[in-house]
Protein backbone atom coordinates (compact mmCIF):
# COMPACT_ATOMS: atom_id res chain seq x y z
CA UNK A 1 0.00 0.00 0.00
CA UNK A 2 1.07 3.54 -0.64
CA UNK A 3 0.81 6.11 2.12
CA UNK A 4 -2.08 8.51 1.63
CA UNK A 5 -2.30 11.46 3.98
CA UNK A 6 -2.61 10.10 7.53
CA UNK A 7 -3.22 6.45 6.63
CA UNK A 8 -2.98 3.86 3.93
CA UNK A 9 -6.50 4.03 2.52
CA UNK A 10 -8.93 6.44 0.92
CA UNK A 11 -12.71 5.98 0.93
CA UNK A 12 -13.93 6.66 -2.59
CA UNK A 13 -17.60 6.11 -1.89
CA UNK A 14 -19.95 4.08 0.23
CA UNK A 15 -22.31 1.47 -1.12
CA UNK A 16 -25.52 0.43 0.58
CA UNK A 17 -26.64 -3.10 -0.14
CA UNK A 18 -30.16 -4.35 0.36
CA UNK A 19 -31.47 -7.86 0.23
CA UNK A 20 -34.09 -8.52 -2.41
CA UNK A 21 -37.51 -9.81 -1.47
CA UNK A 22 -38.06 -13.57 -1.59
CA UNK A 23 -41.40 -15.02 -2.71
CA UNK A 24 -42.52 -18.40 -1.36
CA UNK A 25 -45.97 -18.47 -3.03
CA UNK A 26 -46.33 -20.71 -6.09
CA UNK A 27 -46.94 -18.64 -9.23
CA UNK A 28 -49.80 -18.97 -11.69
CA UNK A 29 -48.31 -20.13 -14.99
CA UNK A 30 -49.60 -20.44 -18.54
CA UNK A 31 -47.70 -23.69 -19.27
CA UNK A 32 -47.07 -25.72 -16.06
CA UNK A 33 -44.03 -28.01 -15.89
CA UNK A 34 -42.02 -29.96 -13.33
CA UNK A 35 -38.49 -30.07 -14.70
CA UNK A 36 -35.33 -30.08 -12.60
CA UNK A 37 -32.00 -28.51 -13.46
CA UNK A 38 -29.42 -30.41 -11.47
CA UNK A 39 -30.56 -30.60 -7.87
CA UNK A 40 -30.65 -26.83 -7.67
CA UNK A 41 -33.67 -25.48 -9.55
CA UNK A 42 -37.08 -26.58 -10.74
CA UNK A 43 -38.89 -25.00 -13.67
CA UNK A 44 -42.52 -24.90 -12.55
CA UNK A 45 -43.70 -23.45 -15.84
CA UNK A 46 -43.46 -20.67 -18.37
CA UNK A 47 -45.51 -18.00 -20.10
CA UNK A 48 -45.17 -17.30 -23.80
CA UNK A 49 -47.02 -14.10 -24.64
CA UNK A 50 -47.14 -14.87 -28.35
CA UNK A 51 -46.06 -17.83 -30.44
CA UNK A 52 -45.13 -15.60 -33.39
CA UNK A 53 -41.89 -13.70 -33.90
CA UNK A 54 -40.59 -11.57 -36.76
CA UNK A 55 -37.02 -11.69 -38.08
CA UNK A 56 -35.08 -8.94 -36.32
CA UNK A 57 -37.73 -8.73 -33.59
CA UNK A 58 -37.98 -10.36 -30.20
CA UNK A 59 -40.06 -12.94 -28.43
CA UNK A 60 -40.98 -12.60 -24.73
CA UNK A 61 -40.61 -15.71 -22.59
CA UNK A 62 -41.23 -15.74 -18.83
CA UNK A 63 -39.76 -18.61 -16.82
CA UNK A 64 -41.04 -19.49 -13.35
CA UNK A 65 -38.35 -21.10 -11.19
CA UNK A 66 -38.33 -22.64 -7.74
CA UNK A 67 -35.00 -22.85 -5.93
CA UNK A 68 -34.38 -26.36 -4.56
CA UNK A 69 -31.06 -25.75 -2.83
CA UNK A 70 -28.40 -23.08 -2.70
CA UNK A 71 -26.07 -22.57 -5.66
CA UNK A 72 -22.35 -22.62 -4.94
CA UNK A 73 -21.66 -20.13 -7.75
CA UNK A 74 -23.55 -18.07 -10.30
CA UNK A 75 -25.04 -19.66 -13.39
CA UNK A 76 -26.42 -18.03 -16.51
CA UNK A 77 -29.74 -19.09 -18.07
CA UNK A 78 -29.74 -19.57 -21.82
CA UNK A 79 -32.86 -19.22 -23.95
CA UNK A 80 -32.42 -20.12 -27.61
CA UNK A 81 -34.78 -20.22 -30.56
CA UNK A 82 -33.69 -23.27 -32.57
CA UNK A 83 -34.44 -25.08 -35.81
CA UNK A 84 -35.42 -28.76 -35.96
CA UNK A 85 -31.70 -29.54 -36.47
CA UNK A 86 -30.71 -27.44 -33.41
CA UNK A 87 -29.32 -24.42 -35.25
CA UNK A 88 -29.73 -21.27 -33.13
CA UNK A 89 -31.68 -18.48 -34.87
CA UNK A 90 -32.30 -16.34 -31.79
CA UNK A 91 -31.16 -16.13 -28.22
CA UNK A 92 -30.95 -14.34 -24.92
CA UNK A 93 -28.53 -15.51 -22.23
CA UNK A 94 -28.57 -13.70 -18.91
CA UNK A 95 -28.15 -13.92 -15.17
CA UNK A 96 -31.73 -14.56 -13.95
CA UNK A 97 -33.91 -11.50 -13.42
CA UNK A 98 -31.87 -9.58 -16.00
CA UNK A 99 -29.03 -9.62 -13.48
CA UNK A 100 -31.17 -8.95 -10.37
CA UNK A 101 -31.43 -12.63 -9.25
CA UNK A 102 -27.95 -14.17 -9.38
CA UNK A 103 -28.28 -17.85 -8.58
CA UNK A 104 -26.10 -17.52 -5.46
CA UNK A 105 -28.89 -15.37 -3.98
CA UNK A 106 -31.56 -18.06 -4.40
CA UNK A 107 -33.03 -19.47 -1.18
CA UNK A 108 -34.44 -23.03 -1.11
CA UNK A 109 -38.19 -23.16 -1.80
CA UNK A 110 -38.46 -19.58 -3.08
CA UNK A 111 -40.07 -18.84 -6.46
CA UNK A 112 -38.60 -16.48 -9.04
CA UNK A 113 -40.23 -14.98 -12.13
CA UNK A 114 -37.65 -14.47 -14.84
CA UNK A 115 -38.38 -12.68 -18.17
CA UNK A 116 -36.39 -12.99 -21.41
CA UNK A 117 -36.64 -11.02 -24.65
CA UNK A 118 -35.25 -13.54 -27.13
CA UNK A 119 -33.81 -11.65 -30.10
CA UNK A 120 -34.57 -13.30 -33.45
CA UNK A 121 -31.83 -13.11 -36.08
CA UNK A 122 -32.80 -10.72 -38.92
CA UNK A 123 -32.07 -13.40 -41.56
CA UNK A 124 -34.31 -16.07 -39.97
CA UNK A 125 -36.39 -17.72 -42.72
CA UNK A 126 -40.13 -18.31 -42.29
CA UNK A 127 -41.01 -21.52 -40.46
CA UNK A 128 -41.61 -23.18 -37.11
CA UNK A 129 -38.97 -23.05 -34.39
CA UNK A 130 -38.63 -24.22 -30.78
CA UNK A 131 -37.30 -22.68 -27.60
CA UNK A 132 -34.58 -24.45 -25.61
CA UNK A 133 -33.53 -23.40 -22.12
CA UNK A 134 -30.94 -24.36 -19.55
CA UNK A 135 -28.28 -23.21 -17.09
CA UNK A 136 -24.56 -22.94 -17.77
CA UNK A 137 -21.48 -21.96 -15.79
CA UNK A 138 -20.07 -18.82 -17.47
CA UNK A 139 -16.52 -19.79 -16.43
CA UNK A 140 -16.33 -23.10 -18.28
CA UNK A 141 -19.63 -23.44 -20.21
CA UNK A 142 -20.66 -26.58 -18.31
CA UNK A 143 -24.45 -27.02 -18.28
CA UNK A 144 -26.62 -28.38 -15.51
CA UNK A 145 -28.31 -31.73 -16.28
CA UNK A 146 -32.06 -31.63 -16.95
CA UNK A 147 -34.59 -34.22 -15.75
CA UNK A 148 -38.37 -34.60 -15.67
CA UNK A 149 -38.31 -37.99 -13.98
CA UNK A 150 -35.95 -39.19 -16.69
CA UNK A 151 -32.73 -37.64 -18.00
CA UNK A 152 -33.27 -35.08 -20.78
CA UNK A 153 -29.64 -34.09 -21.39
CA UNK A 154 -28.39 -30.58 -20.69
CA UNK A 155 -31.29 -28.52 -22.08
CA UNK A 156 -35.07 -28.43 -22.06
CA UNK A 157 -36.80 -28.15 -25.43
CA UNK A 158 -40.27 -26.58 -25.15
CA UNK A 159 -41.83 -28.85 -27.79
CA UNK A 160 -45.46 -28.09 -26.94
CA UNK A 161 -45.20 -24.43 -28.02
CA UNK A 162 -43.60 -24.03 -31.44
CA UNK A 163 -42.81 -20.47 -32.47
CA UNK A 164 -43.85 -19.38 -35.96
CA UNK A 165 -41.74 -16.93 -37.92
CA UNK A 166 -43.97 -15.67 -40.74
CA UNK A 167 -42.82 -14.48 -44.15
CA UNK A 168 -42.11 -10.75 -44.21
PDB file of N, CA, C and O in Angstrom, residues 82-87 128-130 155:
ATOM      1  N   UNK A  82     -34.462 -22.329 -31.756  1.00  0.00           N
ATOM      2  CA  UNK A  82     -33.687 -23.266 -32.569  1.00  0.00           C
ATOM      3  C   UNK A  82     -34.529 -23.895 -33.675  1.00  0.00           C
ATOM      4  O   UNK A  82     -35.751 -23.999 -33.573  1.00  0.00           O
ATOM      5  N   UNK A  83     -33.823 -24.345 -34.708  1.00  0.00           N
ATOM      6  CA  UNK A  83     -34.438 -25.077 -35.809  1.00  0.00           C
ATOM      7  C   UNK A  83     -34.593 -26.538 -35.392  1.00  0.00           C
ATOM      8  O   UNK A  83     -34.090 -26.959 -34.344  1.00  0.00           O
ATOM      9  N   UNK A  84     -35.246 -27.333 -36.224  1.00  0.00           N
ATOM     10  CA  UNK A  84     -35.416 -28.757 -35.956  1.00  0.00           C
ATOM     11  C   UNK A  84     -34.065 -29.472 -35.861  1.00  0.00           C
ATOM     12  O   UNK A  84     -33.946 -30.481 -35.166  1.00  0.00           O
ATOM     13  N   UNK A  85     -33.025 -28.933 -36.542  1.00  0.00           N
ATOM     14  CA  UNK A  85     -31.699 -29.542 -36.466  1.00  0.00           C
ATOM     15  C   UNK A  85     -30.782 -28.810 -35.468  1.00  0.00           C
ATOM     16  O   UNK A  85     -29.566 -28.892 -35.559  1.00  0.00           O
ATOM     17  N   UNK A  86     -31.395 -28.089 -34.537  1.00  0.00           N
ATOM     18  CA  UNK A  86     -30.711 -27.444 -33.407  1.00  0.00           C
ATOM     19  C   UNK A  86     -29.803 -26.275 -33.774  1.00  0.00           C
ATOM     20  O   UNK A  86     -28.900 -25.924 -33.020  1.00  0.00           O
ATOM     21  N   UNK A  87     -30.057 -25.644 -34.895  1.00  0.00           N
ATOM     22  CA  UNK A  87     -29.321 -24.422 -35.249  1.00  0.00           C
ATOM     23  C   UNK A  87     -29.984 -23.250 -34.539  1.00  0.00           C
ATOM     24  O   UNK A  87     -31.199 -23.096 -34.568  1.00  0.00           O
ATOM     25  N   UNK A 128     -41.349 -22.878 -38.515  1.00  0.00           N
ATOM     26  CA  UNK A 128     -41.611 -23.177 -37.113  1.00  0.00           C
ATOM     27  C   UNK A 128     -40.296 -23.455 -36.399  1.00  0.00           C
ATOM     28  O   UNK A 128     -39.427 -24.158 -36.930  1.00  0.00           O
ATOM     29  N   UNK A 129     -40.179 -22.918 -35.194  1.00  0.00           N
ATOM     30  CA  UNK A 129     -38.970 -23.048 -34.387  1.00  0.00           C
ATOM     31  C   UNK A 129     -39.364 -23.425 -32.967  1.00  0.00           C
ATOM     32  O   UNK A 129     -40.533 -23.339 -32.599  1.00  0.00           O
ATOM     33  N   UNK A 130     -38.373 -23.814 -32.150  1.00  0.00           N
ATOM     34  CA  UNK A 130     -38.626 -24.220 -30.783  1.00  0.00           C
ATOM     35  C   UNK A 130     -37.684 -23.476 -29.849  1.00  0.00           C
ATOM     36  O   UNK A 130     -36.595 -23.069 -30.246  1.00  0.00           O
ATOM     37  N   UNK A 155     -30.388 -29.608 -21.662  1.00  0.00           N
ATOM     38  CA  UNK A 155     -31.285 -28.525 -22.079  1.00  0.00           C
ATOM     39  C   UNK A 155     -32.715 -29.037 -22.044  1.00  0.00           C
ATOM     40  O   UNK A 155     -32.964 -30.250 -22.091  1.00  0.00           O
TER      41      UNK A 155
END
